[in-house]
Coordinates of N, CA and C in Angstrom, one line a residue:
M322 N -106.4 -45.5 0.3 CA -105.8 -46.0 0.6 C -104.5 -45.4 1.1
K323 N -104.2 -45.2 -0.5 CA -102.9 -43.9 -0.2 C -103.3 -42.7 1.0
K324 N -104.0 -42.4 1.0 CA -104.4 -41.5 2.1 C -103.9 -41.9 3.4
N325 N -104.4 -43.0 3.7 CA -103.9 -43.7 5.2 C -102.7 -44.2 4.8
M326 N -101.8 -44.2 4.0 CA -100.5 -44.7 4.3 C -99.7 -43.5 4.1
F327 N -100.0 -42.4 3.7 CA -99.2 -40.9 3.6 C -99.4 -40.6 5.3
T328 N -100.9 -41.0 5.9 CA -100.8 -40.8 7.4 C -99.9 -41.2 8.5
R329 N -99.7 -42.7 8.2 CA -98.8 -43.4 8.7 C -97.1 -42.9 8.9
I330 N -97.1 -42.6 6.8 CA -96.1 -42.4 7.0 C -95.4 -41.2 8.0
T331 N -96.7 -39.9 7.9 CA -96.4 -38.9 8.2 C -95.9 -38.9 9.6
I332 N -96.9 -40.0 10.6 CA -96.7 -40.3 11.8 C -95.4 -40.7 12.5
V333 N -95.0 -41.8 10.9 CA -93.8 -42.4 11.9 C -92.5 -40.9 11.8
L334 N -92.3 -40.4 10.5 CA -91.7 -39.5 10.6 C -91.7 -38.4 11.6
F335 N -92.7 -38.4 12.2 CA -93.1 -37.0 13.2 C -92.5 -38.1 14.9
I336 N -92.6 -39.2 14.7 CA -91.8 -39.9 16.2 C -90.5 -39.9 15.8
I337 N -89.9 -40.4 14.5 CA -88.8 -40.2 14.5 C -87.7 -38.8 14.6
G338 N -88.2 -37.7 13.9 CA -87.7 -36.3 14.1 C -88.0 -36.2 15.8
L339 N -89.1 -36.6 16.5 CA -89.3 -36.2 18.1 C -88.0 -36.5 18.7
M340 N -88.1 -38.0 18.2 CA -86.8 -38.6 19.0 C -85.0 -38.0 18.6
I341 N -85.1 -37.5 17.3 CA -83.7 -37.2 17.5 C -83.7 -35.5 17.8
A342 N -84.8 -34.7 18.2 CA -84.4 -33.4 18.8 C -84.5 -33.9 20.3
V343 N -84.8 -34.7 20.7 CA -84.7 -35.1 22.3 C -83.4 -35.6 22.6
Q344 N -82.8 -36.2 21.6 CA -81.6 -36.8 21.8 C -80.4 -35.6 21.3
Y345 N -80.5 -34.9 20.7 CA -80.2 -33.7 20.4 C -79.5 -32.6 21.5
N346 N -81.1 -32.1 22.1 CA -81.1 -31.4 23.5 C -80.6 -32.3 24.3
T347 N -80.3 -33.5 24.8 CA -79.6 -34.0 25.9 C -78.4 -34.1 25.5
I348 N -77.3 -34.2 24.5 CA -76.2 -33.8 24.4 C -76.0 -32.4 24.3
K349 N -77.1 -31.6 23.8 CA -76.5 -30.0 24.1 C -76.4 -29.4 25.2
Q350 N -77.2 -30.6 26.6 CA -77.5 -29.4 27.7 C -77.1 -30.7 28.3
P351 N -76.1 -31.6 28.7 CA -75.4 -32.7 29.3 C -75.6 -32.2 31.0
A352 N -75.7 -33.6 31.7 CA -76.1 -33.3 33.0 C -74.9 -32.4 33.8
E353 N -75.3 -31.8 34.7 CA -74.7 -30.5 35.7 C -73.2 -31.7 36.4
R354 N -71.9 -31.3 36.2 CA -71.0 -32.0 36.8 C -70.4 -31.0 37.9
D355 N -70.1 -31.9 39.2 CA -69.0 -31.0 39.8 C -67.6 -30.7 39.4
T356 N -67.5 -29.3 39.5 CA -66.6 -28.7 38.5 C -65.5 -28.3 39.6
R357 N -65.3 -28.7 41.3 CA -64.3 -28.5 42.1 C -63.4 -29.3 41.7
D358 N -62.2 -28.5 41.9 CA -60.7 -29.5 42.1 C -60.7 -30.5 43.0
I359 N -59.8 -31.2 43.0 CA -59.6 -32.5 43.6 C -59.0 -31.9 45.3
W360 N -58.5 -30.7 45.4 CA -58.1 -30.3 46.2 C -59.2 -29.8 47.4
A361 N -60.3 -29.3 46.4 CA -61.4 -28.7 47.7 C -62.3 -29.6 47.9
I362 N -62.2 -31.0 46.9 CA -62.8 -32.2 47.6 C -62.5 -32.9 48.4
R363 N -60.9 -33.1 48.4 CA -60.0 -33.6 49.9 C -60.6 -32.8 50.9
E364 N -60.3 -31.7 50.7 CA -60.8 -30.6 52.1 C -61.8 -31.0 52.9
E365 N -62.9 -31.2 51.9 CA -64.7 -31.4 52.0 C -64.3 -32.8 53.1
L366 N -64.0 -33.9 52.3 CA -63.8 -35.1 53.1 C -63.0 -35.3 54.0
A367 N -61.6 -34.7 54.3 CA -61.5 -34.3 55.7 C -61.9 -33.9 56.6
E368 N -63.2 -32.6 56.5 CA -63.7 -31.9 57.1 C -64.7 -32.9 57.5
E369 N -65.6 -33.9 56.9 CA -66.5 -34.7 56.8 C -66.2 -36.0 58.1
K370 N -65.0 -36.3 57.6 CA -63.8 -36.8 58.7 C -63.9 -36.8 59.9
Q371 N -63.3 -35.6 60.2 CA -63.2 -35.0 61.2 C -64.6 -35.3 62.0
R372 N -65.8 -34.9 61.3 CA -67.1 -34.9 61.9 C -67.0 -36.2 62.2
H373 N -66.9 -37.0 61.4 CA -67.5 -38.7 61.5 C -66.3 -39.2 63.0
S374 N -64.8 -38.5 63.3 CA -64.1 -39.3 64.0 C -65.1 -38.9 65.7
A375 N -65.5 -37.2 65.6 CA -66.1 -36.4 67.0 C -67.1 -37.3 66.8
L376 N -68.2 -37.9 66.5 CA -69.6 -38.1 66.5 C -69.1 -39.5 67.1
L377 N -68.4 -40.3 66.5 CA -67.3 -42.0 67.0 C -67.2 -41.7 68.5
A378 N -66.1 -40.5 68.5 CA -66.0 -40.4 70.2 C -67.0 -39.7 71.0
E379 N -68.0 -39.6 70.8 CA -69.1 -39.1 71.7 C -70.0 -40.3 71.9
I380 N -70.0 -41.6 70.6 CA -70.6 -42.2 70.8 C -70.1 -43.1 71.9
R381 N -68.8 -43.4 71.7 CA -67.9 -43.9 72.8 C -68.1 -43.7 74.2
S382 N -67.9 -42.3 74.5 CA -68.1 -41.8 75.9 C -69.2 -42.0 76.5
L383 N -70.5 -41.9 75.4 CA -71.9 -42.1 75.8 C -72.0 -43.6 76.5
N384 N -71.4 -44.7 75.8 CA -71.6 -46.1 75.8 C -70.3 -46.5 77.4
E385 N -69.2 -45.5 77.4 CA -68.9 -45.8 78.8 C -69.8 -45.0 79.9
V386 N -70.4 -44.3 79.9 CA -71.4 -43.6 80.8 C -72.5 -44.6 81.0
V387 N -72.9 -45.5 79.8 CA -73.8 -46.3 80.0 C -73.3 -48.0 80.5
G388 N -72.3 -48.0 80.5 CA -71.8 -49.3 81.3 C -71.7 -49.0 83.0
R389 N -71.3 -47.7 82.9 CA -71.1 -47.4 84.5 C -72.2 -47.1 85.0
Y390 N -73.4 -46.6 84.7 CA -74.6 -46.8 85.1 C -74.8 -48.3 85.4
E391 N -74.5 -49.2 84.4 CA -75.4 -50.5 84.7 C -74.8 -51.3 85.2
Q392 N -72.9 -50.9 85.8 CA -72.0 -51.2 86.7 C -72.6 -51.0 88.3
S393 N -73.1 -50.1 88.3 CA -73.0 -49.0 89.4 C -74.0 -49.5 90.4
E394 N -74.0 -50.1 92.1 CA -74.5 -50.6 92.6 C -75.6 -49.0 92.9
K395 N -76.5 -49.3 94.2 CA -77.3 -47.6 94.0 C -76.5 -46.6 95.3
A396 N -75.6 -47.0 96.0 CA -74.6 -46.5 96.5 C -73.6 -45.5 95.6
N397 N -73.5 -46.1 94.3 CA -72.7 -45.0 93.3 C -73.2 -44.6 92.7
L398 N -74.5 -45.1 92.2 CA -75.0 -44.3 91.4 C -74.8 -42.4 91.4
Q399 N -75.5 -42.0 92.2 CA -75.3 -40.7 92.4 C -73.8 -40.8 92.2
S400 N -72.6 -40.9 92.3 CA -71.4 -40.5 91.9 C -71.5 -40.5 90.1
A401 N -71.8 -41.3 90.0 CA -72.1 -41.2 88.4 C -72.6 -40.7 87.2
L402 N -73.7 -40.0 88.3 CA -74.4 -38.9 87.8 C -74.0 -37.6 88.1
N403 N -73.2 -37.3 89.1 CA -72.2 -36.2 89.4 C -71.3 -36.1 88.3
E404 N -70.7 -37.4 87.6 CA -69.4 -37.3 87.0 C -70.0 -36.9 85.5
T405 N -71.3 -37.4 85.2 CA -72.2 -37.1 83.8 C -72.2 -35.6 84.0
L406 N -72.6 -35.1 84.7 CA -73.1 -33.8 84.7 C -72.1 -32.8 85.2
N407 N -70.9 -33.0 85.6 CA -69.3 -32.3 85.3 C -69.4 -32.2 84.1
R408 N -69.4 -33.7 83.5 CA -68.7 -33.6 82.2 C -69.6 -32.9 81.2
L409 N -71.0 -33.0 81.3 CA -71.9 -31.9 80.8 C -71.8 -30.4 80.8
K410 N -71.2 -30.2 81.9 CA -70.8 -28.7 81.9 C -69.8 -28.0 81.6
L411 N -68.8 -29.0 81.6 CA -67.7 -28.8 80.8 C -67.8 -28.6 79.6
Q412 N -68.5 -29.6 78.9 CA -68.6 -29.2 77.1 C -69.5 -28.1 77.0
A413 N -70.3 -27.7 78.3 CA -71.7 -26.7 77.9 C -71.0 -25.0 78.3
G414 N -69.6 -25.2 78.6 CA -69.0 -24.3 78.9 C -69.0 -23.7 80.4
L415 N -69.8 -23.7 81.1 CA -70.4 -23.6 82.7 C -69.2 -23.9 83.5
T416 N -67.8 -24.3 83.3 CA -66.4 -24.1 84.2 C -65.4 -23.5 83.6
E417 N -64.7 -23.2 84.6 CA -63.3 -22.3 84.2 C -62.6 -23.9 83.6
V418 N -61.9 -23.8 82.8 CA -60.6 -24.5 82.6 C -59.4 -23.7 81.8
T419 N -58.5 -25.1 82.3 CA -57.1 -24.5 82.3 C -56.1 -25.5 81.8
G420 N -55.3 -24.7 80.9 CA -54.4 -26.1 80.2 C -53.5 -25.2 78.9
P421 N -53.3 -25.7 77.8 CA -52.7 -25.3 76.8 C -53.2 -24.3 76.3
G422 N -52.7 -23.3 75.2 CA -53.4 -22.8 74.2 C -52.9 -21.5 73.9
V423 N -53.5 -20.4 72.9 CA -52.9 -19.6 72.2 C -53.7 -18.3 73.1
I424 N -52.7 -17.2 72.8 CA -53.7 -16.2 72.9 C -53.4 -14.8 72.1
L425 N -54.7 -14.1 71.5 CA -54.4 -13.2 70.4 C -55.0 -11.9 71.3
R426 N -54.3 -10.5 70.3 CA -54.4 -10.2 70.8 C -55.1 -8.5 69.0
V427 N -55.9 -7.7 69.6 CA -56.5 -7.1 68.9 C -55.6 -5.4 69.3
E428 N -55.5 -4.8 68.6 CA -54.6 -3.5 68.8 C -55.0 -2.6 67.4
P429 N -55.6 -1.5 67.9 CA -55.0 -0.7 67.0 C -53.6 -0.4 66.2
A430 N -53.5 -0.4 64.6 CA -52.8 -0.1 64.1 C -52.5 1.1 64.5
P431 N -51.0 1.4 65.1 CA -50.4 2.5 65.9 C -50.1 3.6 64.2
E432 N -49.1 2.8 63.3 CA -48.9 3.5 62.5 C -50.4 4.1 61.5
L433 N -51.9 4.0 61.3 CA -52.7 4.2 60.9 C -53.4 5.2 62.1
V434 N -53.2 5.1 63.2 CA -53.9 6.1 64.2 C -53.1 7.3 64.0
E435 N -51.6 7.0 63.6 CA -50.8 8.4 63.5 C -51.3 9.4 62.7
M436 N -51.7 8.5 61.3 CA -52.1 9.3 59.8 C -53.1 9.6 60.0
G437 N -54.1 9.4 61.3 CA -55.3 10.3 61.4 C -56.4 9.5 61.0
Y438 N -56.3 8.1 60.5 CA -57.4 7.3 60.4 C -58.4 7.1 61.5
E439 N -59.8 6.9 61.4 CA -60.5 6.6 62.5 C -60.3 5.2 62.5
I440 N -60.5 4.8 64.3 CA -60.6 3.3 64.4 C -62.1 3.1 64.7
K441 N -62.9 3.1 64.2 CA -63.8 2.3 63.9 C -64.2 1.1 65.3
E442 N -65.5 0.8 65.5 CA -65.9 -0.8 66.5 C -65.2 -1.7 65.4
I443 N -65.0 -2.6 66.0 CA -64.4 -4.2 64.9 C -65.3 -4.7 64.6
S444 N -65.5 -5.3 63.2 CA -66.6 -5.6 62.6 C -67.4 -7.2 63.3
P445 N -68.6 -7.2 63.5 CA -68.7 -8.8 64.2 C -69.0 -9.5 63.3
D446 N -69.2 -9.6 61.6 CA -68.5 -10.5 60.5 C -67.2 -11.3 61.0
L447 N -66.4 -10.1 61.1 CA -64.6 -10.1 61.2 C -64.6 -11.5 62.1
L448 N -65.4 -10.9 63.5 CA -64.9 -11.7 64.7 C -65.7 -13.1 64.5
T449 N -66.6 -13.3 63.9 CA -67.6 -14.4 63.7 C -66.4 -15.3 62.6
Q450 N -65.8 -14.6 61.7 CA -65.0 -15.4 60.8 C -64.1 -15.9 61.3
L451 N -63.3 -15.7 62.1 CA -62.1 -15.7 62.6 C -62.5 -17.2 64.2
L452 N -63.8 -16.6 64.7 CA -64.0 -18.0 65.4 C -64.6 -19.0 64.9
N453 N -64.7 -19.0 63.6 CA -65.2 -19.8 62.9 C -64.1 -20.8 62.2
A454 N -62.7 -19.9 62.2 CA -61.4 -20.4 61.6 C -60.5 -21.2 62.9
L455 N -61.4 -20.6 64.2 CA -60.5 -21.3 65.6 C -61.0 -22.3 65.7
F456 N -62.5 -22.7 65.5 CA -62.7 -24.0 66.4 C -63.1 -24.6 64.8
K457 N -62.4 -24.6 63.4 CA -62.5 -25.0 62.5 C -60.8 -26.2 62.5
N458 N -59.9 -24.9 63.6 CA -58.6 -25.7 63.6 C -58.8 -26.4 65.3
N459 N -59.9 -26.9 65.7 CA -59.9 -27.7 66.7 C -59.4 -26.9 68.0
A460 N -60.1 -25.6 68.4 CA -60.3 -25.3 69.4 C -61.0 -25.8 70.4
A461 N -60.4 -26.1 71.6 CA -61.6 -26.8 72.8 C -62.4 -25.8 73.4
S462 N -62.0 -24.4 73.5 CA -62.6 -23.6 74.4 C -62.4 -21.9 74.0
V463 N -62.9 -20.6 74.3 CA -62.3 -19.7 73.3 C -63.4 -18.4 74.5
S464 N -62.2 -17.8 74.5 CA -63.5 -16.2 75.6 C -62.8 -15.1 74.4
L465 N -63.6 -14.0 74.3 CA -63.6 -13.1 73.5 C -63.6 -12.0 74.7
D466 N -62.5 -11.4 75.1 CA -62.5 -10.2 76.0 C -63.1 -10.6 77.2
G467 N -62.9 -11.5 77.9 CA -63.5 -12.4 78.9 C -64.6 -12.9 79.0
N468 N -65.0 -13.1 77.8 CA -66.7 -13.4 77.5 C -66.3 -14.8 77.0
R469 N -67.1 -16.0 77.6 CA -66.7 -17.7 77.4 C -67.8 -17.3 75.8
V470 N -67.2 -18.2 74.8 CA -68.1 -18.3 74.2 C -69.1 -19.8 73.9
V471 N -69.9 -19.9 74.0 CA -70.7 -21.3 74.0 C -71.5 -21.4 73.1
Q472 N -72.5 -22.5 72.9 CA -73.2 -22.7 71.8 C -74.2 -21.3 71.5
T473 N -74.5 -21.0 71.9 CA -75.5 -20.2 72.4 C -75.2 -18.0 72.0
T474 N -74.1 -18.3 71.8 CA -73.2 -17.0 72.1 C -73.7 -16.3 70.5
A475 N -74.0 -15.0 70.8 CA -73.9 -14.1 69.4 C -73.0 -13.0 69.4
I476 N -72.5 -12.7 68.2 CA -71.8 -11.8 68.0 C -72.5 -10.5 67.1
R477 N -73.1 -9.9 67.8 CA -73.6 -8.7 66.6 C -73.7 -7.5 67.0
D478 N -74.0 -6.6 65.7 CA -74.1 -5.1 66.4 C -75.1 -4.7 67.2
I479 N -74.9 -3.8 68.4 CA -76.1 -3.1 69.0 C -76.2 -2.0 69.3
N480 N -76.5 -1.5 68.6 CA -76.6 0.6 68.5 C -75.1 0.9 68.3
G481 N -74.7 0.4 67.4 CA -73.1 1.0 67.0 C -72.2 0.2 67.8
K482 N -72.6 -0.7 68.8 CA -71.4 -1.5 69.7 C -71.3 -2.7 68.8
T483 N -70.1 -3.0 68.6 CA -70.1 -4.8 68.6 C -70.2 -5.6 70.0
T484 N -71.1 -6.6 70.1 CA -71.3 -7.3 71.7 C -70.9 -8.4 71.1
V485 N -70.4 -9.2 72.4 CA -70.7 -10.8 72.7 C -71.5 -11.4 73.8
N486 N -72.5 -11.8 73.4 CA -73.0 -12.3 74.3 C -73.9 -11.1 75.3
S487 N -74.4 -10.2 74.2 CA -75.1 -9.3 74.6 C -74.1 -7.8 75.5
V488 N -73.1 -7.9 75.9 CA -72.1 -7.5 76.3 C -70.8 -6.6 75.6
P489 N -71.1 -5.4 75.5 CA -70.3 -4.9 74.7 C -68.8 -5.0 74.7
L490 N -68.0 -5.1 73.5 CA -66.5 -5.1 73.6 C -66.0 -4.0 74.0
S491 N -64.7 -4.4 74.7 CA -63.8 -3.1 75.6 C -63.2 -2.8 74.0
S492 N -62.8 -1.4 74.2 CA -62.3 -1.0 72.7 C -61.0 -1.8 72.7
P493 N -60.2 -1.5 71.8 CA -58.9 -2.1 71.5 C -58.2 -1.3 72.4
P494 N -56.9 -1.8 72.8 CA -56.4 -3.7 72.9 C -57.5 -4.6 73.6
F495 N -57.9 -5.4 72.9 CA -58.6 -6.4 74.1 C -57.8 -7.8 73.5
E496 N -58.3 -9.0 74.2 CA -57.4 -10.3 73.9 C -58.4 -11.6 74.0
I497 N -58.1 -12.5 73.1 CA -58.8 -13.5 72.8 C -58.0 -14.7 73.1
Y498 N -58.8 -15.6 74.2 CA -58.2 -16.6 74.6 C -58.7 -18.0 73.9
V499 N -57.8 -18.5 73.3 CA -57.8 -20.1 72.4 C -57.5 -21.2 73.5
G500 N -58.4 -22.0 74.1 CA -57.9 -23.1 74.8 C -58.0 -24.5 73.6
T501 N -56.8 -25.3 74.3 CA -56.5 -26.8 72.8 C -56.4 -27.8 73.9
S502 N -56.8 -28.8 73.1 CA -56.9 -29.9 74.0 C -55.3 -30.5 74.2
S503 N -54.2 -29.9 73.5 CA -53.0 -30.5 73.9 C -52.1 -28.9 73.7
Y504 N -51.0 -29.4 74.0 CA -50.1 -28.1 73.4 C -49.4 -28.9 72.0
K505 N -49.6 -29.8 71.4 CA -49.2 -29.5 70.1 C -50.4 -29.2 69.3
E506 N -51.7 -29.6 69.6 CA -52.6 -28.9 69.4 C -52.7 -27.0 69.2
A507 N -52.4 -26.8 70.2 CA -52.1 -25.3 70.7 C -50.9 -24.9 69.6
Q508 N -50.0 -25.9 69.0 CA -48.3 -25.3 68.1 C -48.9 -25.3 66.8
K509 N -50.3 -25.9 66.4 CA -51.1 -26.5 64.8 C -52.0 -25.1 64.9
M510 N -52.8 -25.1 66.1 CA -52.8 -23.4 65.7 C -52.2 -22.5 65.7
Y511 N -51.5 -22.3 66.5 CA -50.3 -21.0 66.0 C -50.2 -21.0 64.4
N512 N -49.1 -22.0 64.1 CA -48.6 -22.1 62.5 C -49.9 -21.9 61.6
S513 N -51.0 -22.2 61.7 CA -52.1 -22.0 61.2 C -52.7 -20.7 61.1
L514 N -53.0 -19.8 62.3 CA -53.2 -18.7 62.3 C -52.0 -17.9 61.5
Q515 N -50.8 -18.4 61.6 CA -50.0 -17.3 61.2 C -49.4 -17.5 59.8
A516 N -50.1 -18.5 59.2 CA -50.8 -18.3 57.7 C -51.5 -18.1 57.1
S517 N -52.5 -17.8 57.9 CA -53.7 -17.3 57.4 C -54.0 -16.1 56.8
T518 N -55.5 -15.4 56.4 CA -55.0 -14.1 55.7 C -55.6 -13.2 56.4
F519 N -55.8 -14.0 58.2 CA -56.7 -12.7 59.2 C -55.8 -11.5 59.5
I520 N -54.2 -11.7 59.6 CA -53.9 -10.8 60.0 C -54.1 -9.8 58.9
D521 N -54.2 -9.9 57.7 CA -54.6 -8.7 57.0 C -55.8 -8.2 56.6
S522 N -56.4 -9.1 57.0 CA -58.2 -8.5 57.1 C -58.5 -7.4 58.4
F523 N -57.9 -7.8 59.6 CA -57.4 -7.2 60.6 C -57.1 -5.7 60.1
Y524 N -55.8 -6.0 59.4 CA -55.5 -4.7 59.1 C -56.1 -3.4 58.3
L525 N -56.6 -4.4 57.4 CA -57.7 -3.1 56.5 C -58.5 -2.8 57.1
D526 N -59.0 -3.5 58.5 CA -60.0 -2.6 59.3 C -59.5 -1.8 60.3
N527 N -57.7 -1.6 60.0 CA -57.1 -0.5 61.3 C -57.0 -0.9 62.0
F528 N -56.4 -2.8 62.4 CA -56.4 -2.9 63.6 C -55.3 -3.9 63.3
N529 N -54.4 -4.3 64.6 CA -53.6 -5.4 64.6 C -53.9 -6.4 65.1
L530 N -53.8 -7.7 64.3 CA -53.7 -9.3 65.0 C -52.7 -9.8 65.4
I531 N -52.5 -10.0 67.1 CA -51.1 -10.0 67.6 C -51.4 -11.7 67.8
I532 N -50.8 -12.5 67.5 CA -51.0 -14.1 67.7 C -49.3 -14.3 68.5
E533 N -49.5 -14.6 69.7 CA -48.5 -14.7 70.7 C -47.9 -16.1 70.6
E534 N -46.9 -16.5 71.2 CA -46.6 -17.8 71.3 C -47.6 -19.0 72.2
P535 N -47.4 -20.4 71.5 CA -48.5 -20.9 72.6 C -47.7 -21.4 73.9
T536 N -48.6 -21.3 74.8 CA -48.7 -21.4 76.2 C -49.0 -23.3 76.8
E537 N -48.5 -23.1 78.0 CA -49.0 -24.9 78.6 C -49.9 -24.5 79.5
H538 N -50.2 -22.8 79.6 CA -50.9 -22.9 81.1 C -51.8 -21.4 80.4
L539 N -53.2 -21.9 80.5 CA -54.0 -20.6 79.9 C -55.4 -21.2 80.7
T540 N -56.1 -20.0 81.3 CA -57.2 -20.2 82.2 C -58.2 -19.5 81.0
I541 N -59.5 -20.1 80.8 CA -60.5 -19.9 80.0 C -61.5 -19.5 81.1
P542 N -62.2 -18.5 81.0 CA -63.5 -18.2 82.3 C -64.4 -19.1 82.1
A543 N -65.4 -19.3 82.8 CA -66.9 -20.2 82.5 C -67.7 -18.9 82.1
F544 N -68.4 -19.6 81.5 CA -70.1 -18.9 80.9 C -70.9 -18.7 82.6
D545 N -70.7 -17.1 82.4 CA -71.3 -16.3 83.8 C -72.9 -16.0 83.3
Q546 N -73.5 -16.5 82.3 CA -75.3 -15.8 81.9 C -75.7 -17.1 82.3
P547 N -77.0 -17.0 82.0 CA -78.0 -18.1 82.5 C -78.2 -18.5 80.9
L548 N -78.2 -19.8 80.4 CA -78.5 -20.8 79.4 C -79.6 -20.0 78.9
T549 N -79.9 -20.3 77.8 CA -81.4 -20.1 77.3 C -81.7 -21.6 76.3
N550 N -82.9 -21.9 77.0 CA -83.5 -23.0 76.5 C -84.9 -23.0 76.1
D551 N -85.3 -23.5 74.4 CA -86.5 -22.8 74.3 C -87.0 -24.3 74.0
Y552 N -86.5 -25.0 74.2 CA -87.1 -26.8 73.7 C -87.4 -27.6 74.7
L553 N -86.6 -27.4 75.6 CA -86.7 -28.6 77.2 C -86.9 -28.3 77.9
T554 N -87.8 -29.2 78.5 CA -88.7 -28.6 79.7 C -88.4 -29.3 81.1
E555 N -88.6 -28.9 82.5 CA -88.3 -29.6 83.1 C -89.5 -30.6 83.4
V556 N -89.4 -32.3 83.4 CA -90.4 -33.2 84.1 C -90.4 -33.1 85.6
K557 N -91.7 -32.6 86.0 CA -91.5 -32.8 87.8 C -92.0 -34.7 87.7
K558 N -91.5 -34.6 88.9 CA -91.4 -35.7 90.1 C -92.6 -36.4 89.5
G559 N -92.6 -37.5 89.3 CA -93.9 -38.5 89.4 C -94.5 -38.4 88.3
E560 N -94.2 -37.9 86.8 CA -94.6 -37.8 85.7 C -93.5 -39.0 84.8

């Protein structure tokens, strides 16, 4: 009888001890929390809102196209299709565009050249970071040394030469054209770049990044290479 009682007491004490150990471990190792400050969270929220607005604008545009298709008679259907095709070509960078924008010039730092510093190829990573910043600041179109930047554009080092769309960049100086949707957006782009750290980053690589005043008339060339497509296939008539 006493043996059974001791056994039960031992089991109860074991369960109580296990519960205390689990509770202590939970207190000692709390769930991971988001340690970002309020400004980092606000910045991420602003980016998500921009994406949301862009998606809504695209949905609205597509709904308008569908509405035109539904309202068009057979005689006007070809016109609606051509309009959609031209809009898609514009979005894909296959057409030349003229409008407001900002010109950036990349030049070797003359004082560093005079001091004997070797001017090497500009870093693909630095150019990629600059492009990301431009599009983050609502750049509508960009060309690097005359090469239009599109969704499939790759900036990489090939045999020691920095290339855009597999075309080697000219030795500095060369220009970067940035088109915007309005002159006001061009001014915002100019102010944002002036306040960024890119000027210092380019100088560390022995280059001067010169940001010219916004202009109302800037021509961005069209993408002049075949677009690669790994997923879509042409449907033959009758299928």
